[in-house]
């Protein structure tokens, strides 16, 4: 690994160098109903609009590579014949600036399914390959964050540059030659012993600040053993089946496809929209039979897919512990609490 | 501020290999509806031919696999290929009109072009079954996915011992492929067809497929060692059939079922087909009974 150190003032220069590309980063959206900062990812045109001291965003980065609604193709109709026109909807390389580990790990997980299996999804893959990611070490997790339990609080790959705020300077881990080149345009130096020490201190403080833990030991087996447990019913009774959890989740990717004919009957289009397995029609088939008609069965399925099925397939869970679903859920359903209850334990905040 | 050098971090064109991958994601062929036959009040047989001659020759599938059929502007849905695998890109689908897409299809005429992608999914391992008895059990529309393995087995009849087809429908007029029974019988097989609600013209057996199955299981010597079973039908039928053959000691890897779920992509992406988190479109629709037992909510 190659490391560099640079003064805080240099960051703006770095931003301006790359701002020839569209840049997406955290921006402030005011305060929520509890007076806490609301931050969202959006296009950023001015360095001062970046809100780099954010803790977490309400929505994940998902919509920039897996839009909630996306046109997959259009058809030109011509009597009994037709032609299919495909557009991958990638026009420009995007730079993602100041992204935390949870979102990048979420992206890495999605990549496994959407790019890695036998039928790569070109719409996602094309966008993913046209990304330049400048990551930012998240140093003040929210009380609801449990990424450390999921092993997603650190980053191994999936970014170009990872910055850690050491107070007056940034510690930079460089992961690609492009990132290395770009850093040449600003003033950097090689890290010295005291930089390493400071880095270690900062990370230790961060690790101490996690307030929520999830025990994932043997979770795949426990979920199977507790498949009929009453707690699922209890959570199901609370759940509003609104799908908000999937909406804000960086790793939920289930979708539905819809086709429409233009009014003039000359063309047609095929659109996909992200769906949620908590919504009632998710597993309904022709003739009206529904494989998961009850709320608790659907809620259970969502946990199953994330914490069992995906683990079986990829040896890791489909949850990065960002806590967004719990923060957004109007019924107050959180992953740590559900998992603790399935394990037969009260969930406790330390 | 001094002038900064602008760096274009990547060039803006989509990498060319993604464009190549795209065709593999789509696997789409244009096919013409060359013929249609009304089989029963609800089901029609569609004969489709992939238009491009090379694509037609290259299109191969294994019995039990399915295709996604698309009518532009209307929708896309999975259908089992119901013809013989030796016919490559000349395929037959037997489709029941139940909703948007299937009702629209029902109104189409010969000569219309539709889109086909696939073949997708797992298949019945008919080669593995060589040298043994094969029992094919179907209930209702379940005969549709079983027709391809039936063709495969009959086309290589000498490689198998006894072949049983047990097929049950509600009424005589809901039986599918009636015009083929005579041909099938010529292959020295036990073809047993039963209905729940006979009419005055019906002379065959009345009752469930499981009644016939029980009788045949008892007749076959050394059933568990000599037989493979393939079943497709409504969930309740699976349950009885599986219980019955398991009781006779058939190893779980010698019993196959084809399961149906909602599908939007057929490519392991949309998650709609998940059974307890296994993709039916990739790991199925054909599962052996061991895998089914390991799936929550499977049947
Ligand atoms: C592997 C497999 C093989 C199948 N083989 C056959 C066959 O050979 N013959 C046949 O008649 N039917 C078959 N089906 C069922 C067939 O796919 C549905 O009847 C069809 O999707 C209904 O579409 P629709 O638009 O007319 O119905 P609608 O109810 O209007 O469906 C709307 C959408 O829901 C989805 N959908 C609804 N029901 C199902 C379902 N049961 N399975 C999957 N997706 C569904 C489709 O994507 C469809 O576009 C098969 C299903 C699967 C999974
Ligand atoms: S868990 Fe919460 S956010 Fe998710 S569907 Fe249920 S009520 Fe909505
Ligand atoms: S399930 Fe919840 S905590 Fe896990 S990644 Fe999705 S939103 Fe974050
Ligand atoms: S049909 Fe989309 S994942 Fe199986």
CSV table of N, CA, C and O in Angstrom, one decimal, chain A residues 16-18 20-21 75 77 80-84 86 88 90-93 95 113-114 117 119-123 126 129-132 178 182 224 227 253-257 259-261 268 270 281-282 284-286 291-292 297 301 304-305 309, chain B residues 1 4-15 17-18 21-22 24-28 30 70-76 98 110-115 119-120 260-262 264-272 274 276-277 279 282 294 296-297:
chain,number,residue,atom,x,y,z
A,16,UNK,N,-11.0,20.7,-6.7
A,16,UNK,CA,-11.1,21.5,-7.9
A,16,UNK,C,-10.4,20.9,-9.1
A,16,UNK,O,-10.8,21.0,-10.3
A,17,UNK,N,-9.4,20.1,-8.9
A,17,UNK,CA,-8.8,19.3,-10.0
A,17,UNK,C,-9.7,18.3,-10.6
A,17,UNK,O,-9.8,18.2,-11.8
A,18,UNK,N,-10.5,17.7,-9.8
A,18,UNK,CA,-11.3,16.6,-10.4
A,18,UNK,C,-12.7,17.1,-10.7
A,18,UNK,O,-13.5,16.4,-11.3
A,20,UNK,N,-13.8,18.7,-12.9
A,20,UNK,CA,-14.2,18.7,-14.3
A,20,UNK,C,-15.2,17.6,-14.6
A,20,UNK,O,-15.9,17.7,-15.6
A,21,UNK,N,-15.1,16.6,-13.8
A,21,UNK,CA,-16.1,15.5,-13.9
A,21,UNK,C,-17.3,15.9,-12.9
A,21,UNK,O,-17.1,16.6,-12.0
A,75,UNK,N,-38.4,0.2,-27.6
A,75,UNK,CA,-38.7,-0.6,-28.8
A,75,UNK,C,-39.2,0.3,-29.8
A,75,UNK,O,-40.0,1.2,-29.5
A,77,UNK,N,-41.7,0.0,-32.8
A,77,UNK,CA,-42.6,-0.9,-33.3
A,77,UNK,C,-42.9,-0.7,-34.8
A,77,UNK,O,-42.9,0.5,-35.2
A,80,UNK,N,-45.9,-6.2,-37.2
A,80,UNK,CA,-45.6,-7.4,-36.4
A,80,UNK,C,-44.1,-7.4,-36.0
A,80,UNK,O,-43.7,-8.4,-35.3
A,81,UNK,N,-43.3,-6.5,-36.4
A,81,UNK,CA,-41.9,-6.5,-36.1
A,81,UNK,C,-41.6,-5.4,-35.2
A,81,UNK,O,-42.3,-4.4,-35.1
A,82,UNK,N,-40.3,-5.4,-34.7
A,82,UNK,CA,-39.9,-4.4,-33.8
A,82,UNK,C,-38.4,-4.4,-33.6
A,82,UNK,O,-37.8,-5.4,-34.0
A,83,UNK,N,-37.8,-3.3,-33.2
A,83,UNK,CA,-36.4,-3.3,-32.9
A,83,UNK,C,-36.2,-2.8,-31.5
A,83,UNK,O,-36.9,-2.0,-31.0
A,84,UNK,N,-35.1,-3.4,-30.9
A,84,UNK,CA,-34.9,-3.1,-29.5
A,84,UNK,C,-33.7,-2.2,-29.4
A,84,UNK,O,-32.6,-2.5,-30.0
A,86,UNK,N,-31.0,-0.4,-26.8
A,86,UNK,CA,-30.6,-0.4,-25.4
A,86,UNK,C,-29.6,0.7,-25.1
A,86,UNK,O,-28.7,1.0,-25.9
A,88,UNK,N,-27.4,2.1,-21.8
A,88,UNK,CA,-26.9,1.8,-20.4
A,88,UNK,C,-27.0,3.0,-19.5
A,88,UNK,O,-26.7,2.8,-18.3
A,90,UNK,N,-25.2,5.6,-19.1
A,90,UNK,CA,-23.9,6.2,-18.5
A,90,UNK,C,-23.4,7.2,-19.5
A,90,UNK,O,-23.2,6.9,-20.7
A,91,UNK,N,-23.3,8.4,-19.0
A,91,UNK,CA,-22.8,9.5,-20.0
A,91,UNK,C,-21.5,10.0,-19.6
A,91,UNK,O,-20.7,10.5,-20.4
A,92,UNK,N,-21.2,10.0,-18.3
A,92,UNK,CA,-20.0,10.6,-17.8
A,92,UNK,C,-19.5,9.9,-16.6
A,92,UNK,O,-20.3,9.4,-15.8
A,93,UNK,N,-18.2,9.9,-16.5
A,93,UNK,CA,-17.6,9.4,-15.2
A,93,UNK,C,-18.0,10.2,-14.1
A,93,UNK,O,-18.0,11.5,-14.1
A,95,UNK,N,-17.3,11.3,-10.1
A,95,UNK,CA,-16.4,11.2,-8.9
A,95,UNK,C,-17.3,11.2,-7.6
A,95,UNK,O,-18.2,12.1,-7.5
A,113,UNK,N,-23.2,-9.6,-6.8
A,113,UNK,CA,-24.4,-10.2,-7.4
A,113,UNK,C,-24.6,-9.6,-8.8
A,113,UNK,O,-24.8,-10.3,-9.8
A,114,UNK,N,-24.4,-8.3,-9.0
A,114,UNK,CA,-24.9,-7.6,-10.2
A,114,UNK,C,-23.8,-7.7,-11.3
A,114,UNK,O,-24.1,-7.7,-12.5
A,117,UNK,N,-22.0,-12.5,-11.1
A,117,UNK,CA,-22.5,-13.9,-11.4
A,117,UNK,C,-22.6,-14.1,-12.9
A,117,UNK,O,-22.1,-13.3,-13.7
A,119,UNK,N,-24.7,-13.9,-15.2
A,119,UNK,CA,-25.2,-12.9,-16.2
A,119,UNK,C,-25.0,-11.5,-15.6
A,119,UNK,O,-25.8,-10.9,-14.9
A,120,UNK,N,-23.9,-10.9,-15.9
A,120,UNK,CA,-23.6,-9.5,-15.4
A,120,UNK,C,-24.7,-8.5,-15.9
A,120,UNK,O,-25.1,-8.6,-17.0
A,121,UNK,N,-25.1,-7.7,-15.0
A,121,UNK,CA,-26.1,-6.7,-15.3
A,121,UNK,C,-25.3,-5.5,-15.9
A,121,UNK,O,-24.6,-4.8,-15.2
A,122,UNK,N,-25.5,-5.2,-17.2
A,122,UNK,CA,-24.7,-4.2,-17.8
A,122,UNK,C,-25.0,-2.8,-17.3
A,122,UNK,O,-24.1,-1.9,-17.4
A,123,UNK,N,-26.2,-2.5,-16.9
A,123,UNK,CA,-26.6,-1.2,-16.5
A,123,UNK,C,-25.8,-0.8,-15.2
A,123,UNK,O,-25.3,0.3,-15.1
A,126,UNK,N,-21.7,-1.0,-16.0
A,126,UNK,CA,-21.2,0.2,-16.7
A,126,UNK,C,-21.1,1.4,-15.8
A,126,UNK,O,-20.0,2.1,-15.8
A,129,UNK,N,-18.1,0.9,-13.4
A,129,UNK,CA,-16.8,1.0,-13.9
A,129,UNK,C,-16.5,2.4,-14.3
A,129,UNK,O,-15.4,2.7,-14.7
A,130,UNK,N,-17.5,3.3,-14.3
A,130,UNK,CA,-17.2,4.7,-14.6
A,130,UNK,C,-17.3,5.5,-13.3
A,130,UNK,O,-17.9,6.6,-13.3
A,131,UNK,N,-16.8,5.0,-12.2
A,131,UNK,CA,-16.8,5.8,-11.0
A,131,UNK,C,-15.4,6.0,-10.5
A,131,UNK,O,-14.5,5.1,-10.7
A,132,UNK,N,-15.2,7.1,-9.9
A,132,UNK,CA,-13.9,7.4,-9.2
A,132,UNK,C,-14.2,7.7,-7.8
A,132,UNK,O,-14.9,8.7,-7.5
A,178,UNK,N,-4.3,6.1,-11.1
A,178,UNK,CA,-4.9,7.4,-11.4
A,178,UNK,C,-4.9,8.3,-10.2
A,178,UNK,O,-4.7,9.5,-10.3
A,182,UNK,N,-3.1,12.0,-9.6
A,182,UNK,CA,-3.9,13.2,-9.2
A,182,UNK,C,-3.2,13.8,-8.0
A,182,UNK,O,-3.1,15.1,-8.0
A,224,UNK,N,-32.1,-20.4,10.9
A,224,UNK,CA,-32.8,-21.7,10.5
A,224,UNK,C,-33.6,-22.3,11.7
A,224,UNK,O,-34.7,-22.7,11.6
A,227,UNK,N,-36.7,-20.4,12.7
A,227,UNK,CA,-37.6,-20.0,11.6
A,227,UNK,C,-39.0,-19.8,12.0
A,227,UNK,O,-39.7,-19.0,11.5
A,253,UNK,N,-31.4,-4.5,-3.5
A,253,UNK,CA,-31.4,-4.3,-5.0
A,253,UNK,C,-32.6,-5.0,-5.7
A,253,UNK,O,-32.6,-4.9,-6.9
A,254,UNK,N,-33.5,-5.6,-5.0
A,254,UNK,CA,-34.6,-6.3,-5.7
A,254,UNK,C,-35.4,-5.3,-6.5
A,254,UNK,O,-35.6,-4.2,-6.2
A,255,UNK,N,-35.8,-5.8,-7.7
A,255,UNK,CA,-36.6,-4.9,-8.6
A,255,UNK,C,-37.7,-5.6,-9.3
A,255,UNK,O,-37.9,-6.8,-9.2
A,256,UNK,N,-38.5,-4.8,-9.9
A,256,UNK,CA,-39.6,-5.3,-10.8
A,256,UNK,C,-39.4,-4.6,-12.2
A,256,UNK,O,-38.8,-3.6,-12.3
A,257,UNK,N,-40.0,-5.2,-13.2
A,257,UNK,CA,-39.9,-4.7,-14.5
A,257,UNK,C,-41.2,-4.4,-15.1
A,257,UNK,O,-42.2,-5.1,-14.8
A,259,UNK,N,-43.4,-2.8,-18.6
A,259,UNK,CA,-43.3,-2.3,-20.0
A,259,UNK,C,-44.5,-1.5,-20.3
A,259,UNK,O,-45.6,-1.7,-19.8
A,260,UNK,N,-44.3,-0.5,-21.2
A,260,UNK,CA,-45.4,0.4,-21.5
A,260,UNK,C,-45.3,0.7,-23.0
A,260,UNK,O,-44.2,0.9,-23.6
A,261,UNK,N,-46.4,0.8,-23.6
A,261,UNK,CA,-46.5,1.2,-25.0
A,261,UNK,C,-46.8,2.7,-25.1
A,261,UNK,O,-47.6,3.2,-24.3
A,268,UNK,N,-42.3,1.5,-27.6
A,268,UNK,CA,-42.6,1.0,-26.2
A,268,UNK,C,-41.3,1.1,-25.4
A,268,UNK,O,-40.2,1.3,-26.0
A,270,UNK,N,-39.2,-0.3,-21.6
A,270,UNK,CA,-39.1,-1.2,-20.5
A,270,UNK,C,-38.4,-0.6,-19.4
A,270,UNK,O,-37.3,-0.1,-19.6
A,281,UNK,N,-47.1,-7.4,-2.8
A,281,UNK,CA,-47.2,-8.1,-4.1
A,281,UNK,C,-45.8,-8.8,-4.5
A,281,UNK,O,-45.7,-9.4,-5.6
A,282,UNK,N,-44.8,-8.7,-3.6
A,282,UNK,CA,-43.5,-9.1,-4.1
A,282,UNK,C,-43.4,-10.5,-4.6
A,282,UNK,O,-42.8,-10.8,-5.7
A,284,UNK,N,-46.1,-12.5,-5.3
A,284,UNK,CA,-47.4,-13.0,-5.9
A,284,UNK,C,-47.2,-13.4,-7.3
A,284,UNK,O,-46.5,-12.8,-8.1
A,285,UNK,N,-47.8,-14.6,-7.6
A,285,UNK,CA,-47.7,-15.1,-9.0
A,285,UNK,C,-49.0,-15.0,-9.7
A,285,UNK,O,-50.0,-14.7,-9.1
A,286,UNK,N,-49.0,-15.5,-10.9
A,286,UNK,CA,-50.3,-15.4,-11.7
A,286,UNK,C,-51.4,-16.2,-11.0
A,286,UNK,O,-51.1,-17.2,-10.3
A,291,UNK,N,-46.8,-16.3,-2.3
A,291,UNK,CA,-46.0,-17.1,-1.5
A,291,UNK,C,-45.7,-16.5,-0.1
A,291,UNK,O,-45.3,-17.2,0.8
A,292,UNK,N,-45.7,-15.2,0.0
A,292,UNK,CA,-45.5,-14.6,1.3
A,292,UNK,C,-46.6,-13.5,1.6
A,292,UNK,O,-46.3,-12.3,1.5
A,297,UNK,N,-43.9,-12.8,7.5
A,297,UNK,CA,-43.2,-13.8,6.7
A,297,UNK,C,-42.3,-13.0,5.7
A,297,UNK,O,-41.2,-13.4,5.4
A,301,UNK,N,-38.3,-12.9,5.7
A,301,UNK,CA,-37.6,-13.2,4.4
A,301,UNK,C,-36.4,-12.1,4.2
A,301,UNK,O,-35.3,-12.5,3.7
A,304,UNK,N,-33.6,-13.0,6.2
A,304,UNK,CA,-33.1,-14.3,5.7
A,304,UNK,C,-32.2,-14.0,4.5
A,304,UNK,O,-31.1,-14.6,4.4
A,305,UNK,N,-32.7,-13.2,3.6
A,305,UNK,CA,-31.9,-13.0,2.4
A,305,UNK,C,-30.5,-12.3,2.8
A,305,UNK,O,-29.5,-12.7,2.3
A,309,UNK,N,-29.0,-16.2,3.3
A,309,UNK,CA,-28.8,-16.6,1.9
A,309,UNK,C,-27.5,-16.0,1.3
A,309,UNK,O,-26.7,-16.7,0.7
B,1,UNK,N,-6.2,32.7,-7.3
B,1,UNK,CA,-5.8,31.3,-7.2
B,1,UNK,C,-5.1,30.9,-8.5
B,1,UNK,O,-5.5,31.3,-9.6
B,4,UNK,N,-5.4,25.6,-11.9
B,4,UNK,CA,-5.2,24.2,-11.6
B,4,UNK,C,-5.3,23.3,-12.8
B,4,UNK,O,-6.0,23.6,-13.7
B,5,UNK,N,-4.4,22.3,-12.9
B,5,UNK,CA,-4.6,21.4,-14.0
B,5,UNK,C,-5.8,20.5,-13.8
B,5,UNK,O,-6.0,20.0,-12.8
B,6,UNK,N,-6.7,20.5,-14.8
B,6,UNK,CA,-7.9,19.7,-14.7
B,6,UNK,C,-7.5,18.3,-15.1
B,6,UNK,O,-6.9,18.0,-16.1
B,7,UNK,N,-8.0,17.3,-14.3
B,7,UNK,CA,-7.7,15.9,-14.6
B,7,UNK,C,-9.1,15.2,-14.9
B,7,UNK,O,-10.0,15.2,-14.1
B,8,UNK,N,-9.2,14.7,-16.0
B,8,UNK,CA,-10.3,13.9,-16.4
B,8,UNK,C,-10.0,12.5,-15.8
B,8,UNK,O,-9.2,11.8,-16.4
B,9,UNK,N,-10.6,12.1,-14.7
B,9,UNK,CA,-10.2,10.9,-14.0
B,9,UNK,C,-10.3,9.6,-14.8
B,9,UNK,O,-9.5,8.6,-14.6
B,10,UNK,N,-11.3,9.5,-15.6
B,10,UNK,CA,-11.4,8.3,-16.5
B,10,UNK,C,-11.9,8.9,-17.8
B,10,UNK,O,-12.6,9.9,-17.8
B,11,UNK,N,-11.7,8.2,-18.9
B,11,UNK,CA,-12.3,8.8,-20.1
B,11,UNK,C,-13.8,8.4,-20.0
B,11,UNK,O,-14.2,7.5,-19.3
B,12,UNK,N,-14.6,9.2,-20.7
B,12,UNK,CA,-16.0,9.1,-20.5
B,12,UNK,C,-16.8,8.0,-21.2
B,12,UNK,O,-18.0,7.9,-21.1
B,13,UNK,N,-16.0,7.3,-22.0
B,13,UNK,CA,-16.7,6.3,-22.8
B,13,UNK,C,-16.9,5.0,-22.0
B,13,UNK,O,-16.1,4.7,-21.2
B,14,UNK,N,-18.0,4.4,-22.2
B,14,UNK,CA,-18.2,3.1,-21.5
B,14,UNK,C,-17.3,2.1,-22.1
B,14,UNK,O,-17.1,2.0,-23.3
B,15,UNK,N,-16.6,1.4,-21.1
B,15,UNK,CA,-15.6,0.4,-21.6
B,15,UNK,C,-16.3,-0.6,-22.6
B,15,UNK,O,-17.4,-1.0,-22.4
B,17,UNK,N,-15.8,-3.6,-23.3
B,17,UNK,CA,-16.2,-5.0,-22.9
B,17,UNK,C,-17.5,-5.0,-22.3
B,17,UNK,O,-18.1,-6.1,-22.2
B,18,UNK,N,-18.0,-3.9,-21.7
B,18,UNK,CA,-19.3,-3.9,-21.1
B,18,UNK,C,-20.3,-4.1,-22.2
B,18,UNK,O,-21.3,-4.8,-22.1
B,21,UNK,N,-20.5,-7.6,-22.9
B,21,UNK,CA,-21.3,-8.3,-21.8
B,21,UNK,C,-22.7,-8.1,-21.9
B,21,UNK,O,-23.5,-9.0,-21.5
B,22,UNK,N,-23.1,-7.0,-22.5
B,22,UNK,CA,-24.5,-6.7,-22.6
B,22,UNK,C,-25.3,-7.7,-23.3
B,22,UNK,O,-26.4,-8.2,-22.9
B,24,UNK,N,-24.6,-10.8,-23.5
B,24,UNK,CA,-24.7,-12.0,-22.7
B,24,UNK,C,-25.8,-11.8,-21.6
B,24,UNK,O,-26.4,-12.7,-21.2
B,25,UNK,N,-26.0,-10.6,-21.2
B,25,UNK,CA,-27.1,-10.3,-20.2
B,25,UNK,C,-28.4,-10.5,-20.9
B,25,UNK,O,-29.3,-11.1,-20.4
B,26,UNK,N,-28.5,-10.0,-22.1
B,26,UNK,CA,-29.8,-10.0,-22.8
B,26,UNK,C,-30.1,-11.4,-23.3
B,26,UNK,O,-31.2,-11.9,-23.2
B,27,UNK,N,-29.2,-12.1,-23.9
B,27,UNK,CA,-29.5,-13.4,-24.6
B,27,UNK,C,-30.8,-13.4,-25.3
B,27,UNK,O,-31.6,-14.3,-25.2
B,28,UNK,N,-31.0,-12.3,-26.0
B,28,UNK,CA,-32.3,-12.1,-26.6
B,28,UNK,C,-32.2,-12.5,-28.1
B,28,UNK,O,-31.3,-12.2,-28.8
B,30,UNK,N,-34.9,-12.9,-31.5
B,30,UNK,CA,-36.2,-12.6,-32.1
B,30,UNK,C,-36.7,-13.9,-32.6
B,30,UNK,O,-36.0,-14.7,-33.3
B,70,UNK,N,-40.9,-12.3,-24.3
B,70,UNK,CA,-41.2,-10.9,-24.1
B,70,UNK,C,-42.0,-10.5,-25.3
B,70,UNK,O,-41.7,-10.7,-26.5
B,71,UNK,N,-43.1,-9.7,-25.0
B,71,UNK,CA,-43.8,-9.0,-26.0
B,71,UNK,C,-43.5,-7.5,-25.8
B,71,UNK,O,-43.9,-7.0,-24.7
B,72,UNK,N,-42.8,-6.9,-26.7
B,72,UNK,CA,-42.4,-5.5,-26.4
B,72,UNK,C,-43.6,-4.6,-26.0
B,72,UNK,O,-44.6,-4.7,-26.7
B,73,UNK,N,-43.5,-3.9,-24.9
B,73,UNK,CA,-44.5,-3.0,-24.5
B,73,UNK,C,-45.5,-3.7,-23.6
B,73,UNK,O,-46.3,-3.0,-22.9
B,74,UNK,N,-45.5,-5.0,-23.6
B,74,UNK,CA,-46.5,-5.7,-22.8
B,74,UNK,C,-45.9,-6.4,-21.5
B,74,UNK,O,-46.4,-6.2,-20.4
B,75,UNK,N,-44.8,-7.1,-21.7
B,75,UNK,CA,-44.2,-7.7,-20.6
B,75,UNK,C,-43.3,-8.9,-20.9
B,75,UNK,O,-43.2,-9.2,-22.1
B,76,UNK,N,-42.8,-9.5,-19.9
B,76,UNK,CA,-41.9,-10.6,-20.1
B,76,UNK,C,-42.2,-11.6,-19.0
B,76,UNK,O,-42.4,-11.2,-17.8
B,98,UNK,N,-53.6,-16.3,-18.2
B,98,UNK,CA,-54.0,-16.0,-16.9
B,98,UNK,C,-53.9,-14.5,-16.5
B,98,UNK,O,-54.5,-14.0,-15.6
B,110,UNK,N,-50.3,-16.0,-36.0
B,110,UNK,CA,-49.1,-16.5,-36.7
B,110,UNK,C,-48.3,-15.4,-37.4
B,110,UNK,O,-48.9,-14.5,-37.9
B,111,UNK,N,-47.0,-15.5,-37.4
B,111,UNK,CA,-46.2,-14.5,-38.1
B,111,UNK,C,-45.8,-13.3,-37.2
B,111,UNK,O,-44.9,-12.5,-37.6
B,112,UNK,N,-46.3,-13.2,-36.0
B,112,UNK,CA,-45.9,-12.1,-35.1
B,112,UNK,C,-44.5,-12.5,-34.5
B,112,UNK,O,-44.2,-13.6,-34.3
B,113,UNK,N,-43.7,-11.4,-34.4
B,113,UNK,CA,-42.4,-11.6,-33.7
B,113,UNK,C,-42.4,-11.3,-32.3
B,113,UNK,O,-42.9,-10.3,-31.8
B,114,UNK,N,-41.8,-12.2,-31.5
B,114,UNK,CA,-41.7,-12.0,-30.0
B,114,UNK,C,-40.2,-12.1,-29.7
B,114,UNK,O,-39.4,-12.5,-30.5
B,115,UNK,N,-39.9,-11.7,-28.5
B,115,UNK,CA,-38.5,-11.8,-28.0
B,115,UNK,C,-38.4,-13.0,-27.1
B,115,UNK,O,-39.3,-13.3,-26.3
B,119,UNK,N,-31.6,-20.2,-23.0
B,119,UNK,CA,-32.4,-20.9,-22.0
B,119,UNK,C,-31.8,-20.6,-20.6
B,119,UNK,O,-30.6,-20.4,-20.4
B,120,UNK,N,-32.7,-20.6,-19.6
B,120,UNK,CA,-32.3,-20.4,-18.2
B,120,UNK,C,-32.6,-21.5,-17.3
B,120,UNK,O,-33.5,-22.3,-17.6
B,260,UNK,N,-42.1,-23.4,-9.2
B,260,UNK,CA,-42.4,-22.1,-9.9
B,260,UNK,C,-42.5,-21.0,-9.0
B,260,UNK,O,-43.0,-21.1,-7.9
B,261,UNK,N,-41.9,-19.9,-9.4
B,261,UNK,CA,-42.0,-18.6,-8.6
B,261,UNK,C,-42.2,-17.5,-9.5
B,261,UNK,O,-42.0,-17.6,-10.7
B,262,UNK,N,-42.4,-16.3,-8.9
B,262,UNK,CA,-42.5,-15.1,-9.8
B,262,UNK,C,-41.1,-14.8,-10.3
B,262,UNK,O,-40.2,-14.8,-9.5
B,264,UNK,N,-38.8,-11.9,-12.7
B,264,UNK,CA,-38.8,-10.7,-13.5
B,264,UNK,C,-37.5,-10.6,-14.4
B,264,UNK,O,-37.5,-9.9,-15.3
B,265,UNK,N,-36.5,-11.3,-14.0
B,265,UNK,CA,-35.3,-11.2,-14.8
B,265,UNK,C,-34.8,-12.6,-15.3
B,265,UNK,O,-34.2,-12.6,-16.4
B,266,UNK,N,-35.0,-13.6,-14.6
B,266,UNK,CA,-34.5,-14.9,-15.0
B,266,UNK,C,-33.0,-15.1,-14.9
B,266,UNK,O,-32.4,-16.1,-15.3
B,267,UNK,N,-32.3,-14.0,-14.3
B,267,UNK,CA,-30.9,-14.0,-14.4
B,267,UNK,C,-30.2,-13.8,-13.0
B,267,UNK,O,-29.1,-13.3,-12.9
B,268,UNK,N,-31.0,-14.1,-11.9
B,268,UNK,CA,-30.4,-14.0,-10.6
B,268,UNK,C,-30.2,-12.6,-10.1
B,268,UNK,O,-29.2,-12.3,-9.4
B,269,UNK,N,-31.0,-11.7,-10.5
B,269,UNK,CA,-30.8,-10.3,-10.2
B,269,UNK,C,-32.0,-9.7,-9.4
B,269,UNK,O,-31.7,-9.0,-8.4
B,270,UNK,N,-33.2,-9.9,-9.8
B,270,UNK,CA,-34.3,-9.1,-9.2
B,270,UNK,C,-34.8,-9.7,-7.9
B,270,UNK,O,-35.5,-9.0,-7.2
B,271,UNK,N,-34.4,-10.9,-7.6
B,271,UNK,CA,-34.7,-11.6,-6.3
B,271,UNK,C,-36.2,-12.0,-6.2
B,271,UNK,O,-36.6,-12.5,-5.1
B,272,UNK,N,-37.0,-11.8,-7.2
B,272,UNK,CA,-38.4,-12.1,-7.1
B,272,UNK,C,-38.6,-13.6,-6.9
B,272,UNK,O,-39.6,-14.0,-6.3
B,274,UNK,N,-36.9,-15.7,-5.3
B,274,UNK,CA,-36.2,-16.4,-4.2
B,274,UNK,C,-37.1,-17.3,-3.3
B,274,UNK,O,-38.2,-16.9,-3.0
B,276,UNK,N,-36.7,-18.8,0.2
B,276,UNK,CA,-35.8,-18.7,1.4
B,276,UNK,C,-34.4,-18.3,1.0
B,276,UNK,O,-33.5,-18.6,1.7
B,277,UNK,N,-34.2,-17.5,0.0
B,277,UNK,CA,-33.0,-16.9,-0.4
B,277,UNK,C,-32.2,-17.6,-1.5
B,277,UNK,O,-31.1,-17.3,-1.8
B,279,UNK,N,-32.1,-18.5,-5.4
B,279,UNK,CA,-32.7,-18.0,-6.7
B,279,UNK,C,-33.3,-19.2,-7.4
B,279,UNK,O,-32.5,-20.1,-7.9
B,282,UNK,N,-31.8,-19.5,-11.0
B,282,UNK,CA,-30.4,-19.9,-11.3
B,282,UNK,C,-30.2,-21.4,-10.7
B,282,UNK,O,-29.7,-22.2,-11.4
B,294,UNK,N,-33.9,-28.4,2.0
B,294,UNK,CA,-33.1,-27.4,2.6
B,294,UNK,C,-33.5,-26.0,2.3
B,294,UNK,O,-32.9,-25.0,2.7
B,296,UNK,N,-36.4,-23.3,3.0
B,296,UNK,CA,-37.6,-23.0,3.8
B,296,UNK,C,-38.7,-22.4,2.8
B,296,UNK,O,-38.4,-21.8,1.8
B,297,UNK,N,-39.9,-22.7,3.1
B,297,UNK,CA,-41.0,-22.3,2.3
B,297,UNK,C,-41.1,-22.8,0.8
B,297,UNK,O,-41.7,-22.2,0.0
